[in-house]
Amino acid sequence: MTARTVTILNVDDSEVAAYTKHRALRHAGFHVVDAGSATEALRQIEALQPQLVLLDVQLPDGNGIELCKVIKQRWPTTLVLQTSATFVSAEDRTRGLEGGADAYLIQPIEPAELVASVRALLRLYEAEARTRELNETLEQRIAERTQDLHASNRELLDQIGQRERAEAALVQSQKMEAVGQLTSSMAHDFNNILASMVGYIHLARRRLEEGEPRALLDKAVAAAARGRRLTSRLLAFSRNDALSTESVDVQQLLAGMAEWLQQTAGSRIQVQMAATGEQLVALTDANQIELAMLNLVINARDAMPQGGRIQIGLAHGELAADEPDLPAGRYVVVTVADSGHGMPPEVAARAFEPFYTTKPSGRGTGLGLAQVMGVARLSQGTARVRSSPETGTAVSLWLKAGQLPPADADAPRPPAELASHPAMDEQVLLVDDEADIRHTVSRLLDEAGYVVRSAANGSEALAIVNGGFVPDVLLADYAMPGDNGVDLALRLREIQPDLPVLFLSGHVDRAVIATAVPGAQLLRKPFRVDELLGAVRGLVERSAAHDH
């Protein structure tokens, strides 16, 4: 506050005293207005709202001390500097200050002292004004600061929550990766065991006449086939590469899963599977569809702890125009509907998000429906969910429609027909690190008329070929210590470019084989004897036809 912005009301009935004070204050740069009575002083204060009143004690129409009390009551922030030439005792000054005056000066007053006193009081006025302003805004600023702190706290808690969720998702992802690797390794080893077991069983069957022992061995082969299906499902769970799609008869696939899905649902839940009576073919991966169906049935089961009903439907889907999540075209639609408690809209909207689950801790990973959406999209389709607490939940897989290849006269003969064709001393090189596989497969091929040499690894196989053995077919395990089957096949094709190759594996995808070794075939472990002999015979005949 500058002196020029300050208005001072000079109240004194003495013209000389009033002039002296007026002149000193005006020369100091203040705006000064004079008043000669109490009445005029009140009128000027009302009109001008001065910052300071220079008030004489003795006035013609009243007492300055009483007037000061009125001023302080009506305008509490106005400063009052009391002056007097007659009331000069300590008691008078005390009475004036107690009446509300901010200072008390005795006249005559030195001009410099008057100006200094006025400035001191104005500094006090400014400090009080700032204090009043601070007090008036303090509550608002505290509320604003509290709101800012709450907002920052919420943001911090949200960031902590996001970090915890990200860390939990990372841990869960690492767990699932470890489980997948363990599952893949176990399934691979189990396939080798099954393959050896099936081979030994077939060797034993050939030495038995018809009767109960042979019937029992047939049941053992059937049990091994169930084990084969189990390992294929485990491998579907552990696999993290792209799908190798093919035309799949979904009706037949679901029919083969009926017993398995009912066992998964439990005795308190009835699984009803609709039969369409027609062939519905989709371009997809059969193993991944089986895993998706398992996930959907598990979710439906968990939504019905007291029991209920699961309905699995299958139908054609036709879209005449593009939709946001699906292009126009023909689809096969698989729907799994339950009579459970359903989901509210906000939960259903996030159902396919990875790691999102509403199940209690330890009961769900949040990956089941994410896998369902993944296989649907990789099958050139999508997954959709309808759910409400009143009607339960229905999840539909839209899979791109395909068609089975037509049967024609030039189509490859089935394994059983090829297996019955006698061998003509063709030479087979068998490479597998499992001794039981080498033993059983060698015996089976030998009894079928082939000349078989076996090796436990790539180095032994190369040594056999370099020793003069010229194979008509290479049978190789894909995963072996040292050089894998692909490495061996490529090195042997440098020596024998047209060498037919048949990989024996329960682990690798056909697309990987076809890309790495052109023309190579894949026989999944464990395999039936007719599949083995048919695959070998087919490669030999195709190679012979190509040579001619």
Tab-separated table of N, CA, C and O in Angstrom, residues 446-522:
chain	number	residue	atom	x	y	z
A	446	ASP	N	10.926	-104.826	-39.010
A	446	ASP	CA	11.612	-106.041	-39.456
A	446	ASP	C	10.606	-107.134	-39.792
A	446	ASP	O	10.725	-107.816	-40.827
A	447	GLU	N	9.586	-107.304	-38.937
A	447	GLU	CA	8.575	-108.319	-39.194
A	447	GLU	C	7.728	-107.973	-40.412
A	447	GLU	O	7.117	-108.861	-41.019
A	448	ALA	N	7.690	-106.664	-40.760
A	448	ALA	CA	6.957	-106.263	-41.964
A	448	ALA	C	7.801	-106.402	-43.222
A	448	ALA	O	7.311	-106.128	-44.327
A	449	GLY	N	9.074	-106.812	-43.094
A	449	GLY	CA	9.891	-107.064	-44.274
A	449	GLY	C	10.927	-106.006	-44.577
A	449	GLY	O	11.618	-106.096	-45.598
A	450	TYR	N	11.061	-104.990	-43.736
A	450	TYR	CA	12.044	-103.932	-43.990
A	450	TYR	C	13.406	-104.316	-43.400
A	450	TYR	O	13.493	-105.044	-42.407
A	451	VAL	N	14.450	-103.780	-44.006
A	451	VAL	CA	15.799	-103.906	-43.471
A	451	VAL	C	16.050	-102.664	-42.621
A	451	VAL	O	16.034	-101.539	-43.136
A	452	VAL	N	16.255	-102.852	-41.331
A	452	VAL	CA	16.290	-101.724	-40.405
A	452	VAL	C	17.655	-101.606	-39.754
A	452	VAL	O	18.235	-102.611	-39.296
A	453	ARG	N	18.184	-100.389	-39.753
A	453	ARG	CA	19.352	-100.056	-38.940
A	453	ARG	C	18.926	-98.944	-37.997
A	453	ARG	O	18.236	-97.991	-38.408
A	454	SER	N	19.340	-99.003	-36.736
A	454	SER	CA	18.904	-97.998	-35.755
A	454	SER	C	20.096	-97.299	-35.128
A	454	SER	O	21.195	-97.872	-35.053
A	455	ALA	N	19.854	-96.057	-34.688
A	455	ALA	CA	20.893	-95.250	-34.029
A	455	ALA	C	20.237	-94.432	-32.917
A	455	ALA	O	19.059	-94.085	-32.992
A	456	ALA	N	21.064	-94.132	-31.883
A	456	ALA	CA	20.551	-93.393	-30.731
A	456	ALA	C	20.660	-91.885	-30.899
A	456	ALA	O	20.047	-91.129	-30.150
A	457	ASN	N	21.449	-91.446	-31.896
A	457	ASN	CA	21.618	-90.000	-32.089
A	457	ASN	C	22.087	-89.732	-33.511
A	457	ASN	O	22.347	-90.661	-34.297
A	458	GLY	N	22.245	-88.444	-33.810
A	458	GLY	CA	22.626	-88.064	-35.154
A	458	GLY	C	24.003	-88.533	-35.561
A	458	GLY	O	24.231	-88.925	-36.716
A	459	SER	N	24.953	-88.516	-34.621
A	459	SER	CA	26.325	-88.935	-34.949
A	459	SER	C	26.361	-90.403	-35.351
A	459	SER	O	27.017	-90.777	-36.339
A	460	GLU	N	25.659	-91.263	-34.601
A	460	GLU	CA	25.614	-92.688	-34.945
A	460	GLU	C	24.943	-92.895	-36.303
A	460	GLU	O	25.380	-93.740	-37.104
A	461	ALA	N	23.884	-92.139	-36.564
A	461	ALA	CA	23.176	-92.278	-37.847
A	461	ALA	C	24.067	-91.903	-39.011
A	461	ALA	O	24.112	-92.605	-40.048
A	462	LEU	N	24.834	-90.809	-38.894
A	462	LEU	CA	25.743	-90.398	-39.965
A	462	LEU	C	26.828	-91.434	-40.179
A	462	LEU	O	27.231	-91.717	-41.324
A	463	ALA	N	27.282	-92.031	-39.077
A	463	ALA	CA	28.309	-93.062	-39.201
A	463	ALA	C	27.776	-94.271	-39.971
A	463	ALA	O	28.485	-94.871	-40.793
A	464	ILE	N	26.521	-94.640	-39.731
A	464	ILE	CA	25.907	-95.770	-40.442
A	464	ILE	C	25.819	-95.483	-41.937
A	464	ILE	O	26.147	-96.321	-42.785
A	465	VAL	N	25.382	-94.271	-42.293
A	465	VAL	CA	25.256	-93.900	-43.709
A	465	VAL	C	26.632	-93.818	-44.355
A	465	VAL	O	26.836	-94.296	-45.493
A	466	ASN	N	27.577	-93.220	-43.659
A	466	ASN	CA	28.940	-93.122	-44.215
A	466	ASN	C	29.581	-94.492	-44.357
A	466	ASN	O	30.524	-94.676	-45.135
A	467	GLY	N	29.049	-95.472	-43.589
A	467	GLY	CA	29.571	-96.830	-43.697
A	467	GLY	C	28.980	-97.600	-44.864
A	467	GLY	O	29.288	-98.794	-45.029
A	468	GLY	N	28.123	-96.974	-45.673
A	468	GLY	CA	27.609	-97.620	-46.867
A	468	GLY	C	26.141	-97.971	-46.835
A	468	GLY	O	25.597	-98.465	-47.830
A	469	PHE	N	25.446	-97.730	-45.740
A	469	PHE	CA	24.019	-98.032	-45.679
A	469	PHE	C	23.249	-96.917	-46.373
A	469	PHE	O	23.394	-95.730	-46.038
A	470	VAL	N	22.421	-97.265	-47.359
A	470	VAL	CA	21.649	-96.281	-48.134
A	470	VAL	C	20.172	-96.445	-47.780
A	470	VAL	O	19.496	-97.362	-48.293
A	471	PRO	N	19.616	-95.604	-46.916
A	471	PRO	CA	18.227	-95.789	-46.487
A	471	PRO	C	17.241	-95.356	-47.564
A	471	PRO	O	17.490	-94.414	-48.323
A	472	ASP	N	16.142	-96.092	-47.642
A	472	ASP	CA	15.023	-95.657	-48.485
A	472	ASP	C	14.127	-94.668	-47.734
A	472	ASP	O	13.405	-93.885	-48.359
A	473	VAL	N	14.149	-94.741	-46.412
A	473	VAL	CA	13.342	-93.854	-45.564
A	473	VAL	C	14.131	-93.563	-44.287
A	473	VAL	O	14.792	-94.467	-43.747
A	474	LEU	N	14.058	-92.305	-43.834
A	474	LEU	CA	14.604	-91.938	-42.521
A	474	LEU	C	13.457	-91.758	-41.538
A	474	LEU	O	12.545	-90.971	-41.784
A	475	LEU	N	13.486	-92.509	-40.423
A	475	LEU	CA	12.550	-92.325	-39.314
A	475	LEU	C	13.347	-91.706	-38.169
A	475	LEU	O	14.316	-92.323	-37.690
A	476	ALA	N	12.978	-90.498	-37.762
A	476	ALA	CA	13.781	-89.807	-36.738
A	476	ALA	C	12.890	-89.134	-35.712
A	476	ALA	O	11.866	-88.536	-36.050
A	477	ASP	N	13.322	-89.256	-34.454
A	477	ASP	CA	12.675	-88.488	-33.396
A	477	ASP	C	13.018	-87.015	-33.614
A	477	ASP	O	14.123	-86.682	-34.065
A	478	TYR	N	12.090	-86.144	-33.272
A	478	TYR	CA	12.360	-84.716	-33.466
A	478	TYR	C	13.291	-84.179	-32.384
A	478	TYR	O	14.247	-83.465	-32.674
A	479	ALA	N	12.998	-84.513	-31.112
A	479	ALA	CA	13.782	-83.979	-29.995
A	479	ALA	C	14.750	-85.040	-29.504
A	479	ALA	O	14.346	-86.057	-28.952
A	480	MET	N	16.062	-84.781	-29.726
A	480	MET	CA	17.099	-85.711	-29.282
A	480	MET	C	18.266	-84.903	-28.738
A	480	MET	O	18.453	-83.735	-29.111
A	481	PRO	N	19.071	-85.498	-27.861
A	481	PRO	CA	20.276	-84.800	-27.397
A	481	PRO	C	21.204	-84.512	-28.573
A	481	PRO	O	21.298	-85.291	-29.525
A	482	GLY	N	21.910	-83.389	-28.510
A	482	GLY	CA	22.784	-83.007	-29.620
A	482	GLY	C	21.964	-82.518	-30.794
A	482	GLY	O	21.042	-81.720	-30.648
A	483	ASP	N	22.294	-83.016	-32.015
A	483	ASP	CA	21.533	-82.639	-33.201
A	483	ASP	C	20.108	-83.180	-33.093
A	483	ASP	O	19.906	-84.365	-32.806
A	484	ASN	N	19.123	-82.311	-33.327
A	484	ASN	CA	17.745	-82.812	-33.317
A	484	ASN	C	17.424	-83.465	-34.666
A	484	ASN	O	18.266	-83.530	-35.571
A	485	GLY	N	16.197	-83.955	-34.788
A	485	GLY	CA	15.818	-84.674	-35.993
A	485	GLY	C	15.933	-83.845	-37.251
A	485	GLY	O	16.323	-84.350	-38.323
A	486	VAL	N	15.591	-82.559	-37.157
A	486	VAL	CA	15.674	-81.678	-38.333
A	486	VAL	C	17.123	-81.527	-38.780
A	486	VAL	O	17.445	-81.612	-39.980
A	487	ASP	N	18.032	-81.291	-37.819
A	487	ASP	CA	19.455	-81.155	-38.176
A	487	ASP	C	19.960	-82.409	-38.897
A	487	ASP	O	20.664	-82.320	-39.913
A	488	LEU	N	19.595	-83.569	-38.363
A	488	LEU	CA	20.036	-84.828	-38.968
A	488	LEU	C	19.463	-84.979	-40.378
A	488	LEU	O	20.186	-85.368	-41.322
A	489	ALA	N	18.160	-84.699	-40.534
A	489	ALA	CA	17.525	-84.864	-41.843
A	489	ALA	C	18.183	-83.963	-42.888
A	489	ALA	O	18.439	-84.405	-44.028
A	490	LEU	N	18.486	-82.728	-42.527
A	490	LEU	CA	19.102	-81.807	-43.481
A	490	LEU	C	20.514	-82.268	-43.855
A	490	LEU	O	20.926	-82.154	-45.017
A	491	ARG	N	21.253	-82.805	-42.885
A	491	ARG	CA	22.620	-83.288	-43.203
A	491	ARG	C	22.574	-84.527	-44.086
A	491	ARG	O	23.396	-84.687	-45.002
A	492	LEU	N	21.606	-85.421	-43.839
A	492	LEU	CA	21.492	-86.614	-44.677
A	492	LEU	C	21.022	-86.268	-46.083
A	492	LEU	O	21.409	-86.929	-47.062
A	493	ARG	N	20.185	-85.200	-46.189
A	493	ARG	CA	19.740	-84.799	-47.528
A	493	ARG	C	20.855	-84.153	-48.339
A	493	ARG	O	20.744	-84.031	-49.561
A	494	GLU	N	21.917	-83.702	-47.670
A	494	GLU	CA	23.087	-83.246	-48.421
A	494	GLU	C	23.753	-84.426	-49.127
A	494	GLU	O	24.354	-84.274	-50.197
A	495	ILE	N	23.639	-85.602	-48.498
A	495	ILE	CA	24.213	-86.818	-49.082
A	495	ILE	C	23.227	-87.468	-50.051
A	495	ILE	O	23.604	-87.926	-51.145
A	496	GLN	N	21.939	-87.473	-49.662
A	496	GLN	CA	20.901	-88.166	-50.433
A	496	GLN	C	19.713	-87.187	-50.568
A	496	GLN	O	18.789	-87.190	-49.770
A	497	PRO	N	19.724	-86.286	-51.566
A	497	PRO	CA	18.772	-85.164	-51.633
A	497	PRO	C	17.300	-85.567	-51.604
A	497	PRO	O	16.471	-84.816	-51.074
A	498	ASP	N	16.939	-86.724	-52.176
A	498	ASP	CA	15.527	-87.099	-52.262
A	498	ASP	C	15.105	-88.048	-51.132
A	498	ASP	O	14.073	-88.737	-51.240
A	499	LEU	N	15.870	-88.099	-50.058
A	499	LEU	CA	15.578	-89.037	-48.974
A	499	LEU	C	14.231	-88.723	-48.321
A	499	LEU	O	14.029	-87.621	-47.805
A	500	PRO	N	13.261	-89.659	-48.341
A	500	PRO	CA	11.995	-89.445	-47.630
A	500	PRO	C	12.240	-89.430	-46.114
A	500	PRO	O	13.041	-90.232	-45.599
A	501	VAL	N	11.530	-88.512	-45.424
A	501	VAL	CA	11.745	-88.345	-43.981
A	501	VAL	C	10.407	-88.442	-43.262
A	501	VAL	O	9.424	-87.789	-43.650
A	502	LEU	N	10.394	-89.265	-42.208
A	502	LEU	CA	9.222	-89.378	-41.344
A	502	LEU	C	9.667	-89.088	-39.915
A	502	LEU	O	10.484	-89.826	-39.357
A	503	PHE	N	9.141	-88.010	-39.354
A	503	PHE	CA	9.479	-87.672	-37.970
A	503	PHE	C	8.507	-88.368	-37.029
A	503	PHE	O	7.288	-88.414	-37.278
A	504	LEU	N	9.043	-88.883	-35.920
A	504	LEU	CA	8.237	-89.514	-34.876
A	504	LEU	C	8.269	-88.596	-33.657
A	504	LEU	O	9.319	-88.430	-33.031
A	505	SER	N	7.133	-87.961	-33.341
A	505	SER	CA	7.118	-87.028	-32.212
A	505	SER	C	5.691	-86.784	-31.752
A	505	SER	O	4.760	-86.823	-32.562
A	506	GLY	N	5.548	-86.568	-30.464
A	506	GLY	CA	4.245	-86.155	-29.944
A	506	GLY	C	4.246	-84.701	-29.565
A	506	GLY	O	3.316	-84.210	-28.941
A	507	HIS	N	5.297	-83.992	-29.938
A	507	HIS	CA	5.514	-82.650	-29.407
A	507	HIS	C	5.495	-81.555	-30.458
A	507	HIS	O	4.930	-80.492	-30.261
A	508	VAL	N	6.122	-81.819	-31.612
A	508	VAL	CA	6.300	-80.765	-32.601
A	508	VAL	C	5.055	-80.625	-33.480
A	508	VAL	O	4.282	-81.567	-33.661
A	509	ASP	N	4.852	-79.419	-34.038
A	509	ASP	CA	3.727	-79.171	-34.939
A	509	ASP	C	4.099	-79.511	-36.378
A	509	ASP	O	5.259	-79.393	-36.792
A	510	ARG	N	3.094	-79.903	-37.142
A	510	ARG	CA	3.319	-80.233	-38.556
A	510	ARG	C	3.882	-79.043	-39.321
A	510	ARG	O	4.718	-79.213	-40.228
A	511	ALA	N	3.407	-77.830	-38.992
A	511	ALA	CA	3.867	-76.649	-39.719
A	511	ALA	C	5.366	-76.442	-39.537
A	511	ALA	O	6.073	-76.040	-40.458
A	512	VAL	N	5.874	-76.728	-38.333
A	512	VAL	CA	7.315	-76.603	-38.078
A	512	VAL	C	8.086	-77.594	-38.927
A	512	VAL	O	9.108	-77.267	-39.552
A	513	ILE	N	7.601	-78.832	-38.969
A	513	ILE	CA	8.253	-79.886	-39.760
A	513	ILE	C	8.259	-79.512	-41.244
A	513	ILE	O	9.282	-79.603	-41.927
A	514	ALA	N	7.088	-79.113	-41.764
A	514	ALA	CA	6.971	-78.820	-43.195
A	514	ALA	C	7.871	-77.669	-43.611
A	514	ALA	O	8.416	-77.653	-44.715
A	515	THR	N	8.040	-76.687	-42.726
A	515	THR	CA	8.886	-75.539	-43.040
A	515	THR	C	10.360	-75.902	-42.981
A	515	THR	O	11.152	-75.504	-43.845
A	516	ALA	N	10.734	-76.687	-41.960
A	516	ALA	CA	12.155	-77.000	-41.762
A	516	ALA	C	12.672	-78.010	-42.772
A	516	ALA	O	13.798	-77.873	-43.283
A	517	VAL	N	11.872	-79.037	-43.057
A	517	VAL	CA	12.304	-80.112	-43.967
A	517	VAL	C	11.203	-80.324	-45.010
A	517	VAL	O	10.221	-81.027	-44.749
A	518	PRO	N	11.302	-79.704	-46.175
A	518	PRO	CA	10.248	-79.823	-47.194
A	518	PRO	C	9.926	-81.275	-47.518
A	518	PRO	O	10.819	-82.104	-47.716
A	519	GLY	N	8.631	-81.571	-47.568
A	519	GLY	CA	8.182	-82.908	-47.925
A	519	GLY	C	8.183	-83.898	-46.794
A	519	GLY	O	7.697	-85.030	-46.954
A	520	ALA	N	8.717	-83.527	-45.634
A	520	ALA	CA	8.770	-84.456	-44.508
A	520	ALA	C	7.377	-84.685	-43.944
A	520	ALA	O	6.504	-83.811	-44.002
A	521	GLN	N	7.150	-85.860	-43.400
A	521	GLN	CA	5.879	-86.234	-42.789
A	521	GLN	C	6.063	-86.344	-41.274
A	521	GLN	O	7.180	-86.475	-40.766
A	522	LEU	N	4.930	-86.304	-40.562
A	522	LEU	CA	4.956	-86.405	-39.100
A	522	LEU	C	4.011	-87.510	-38.646
A	522	LEU	O	2.856	-87.556	-39.066
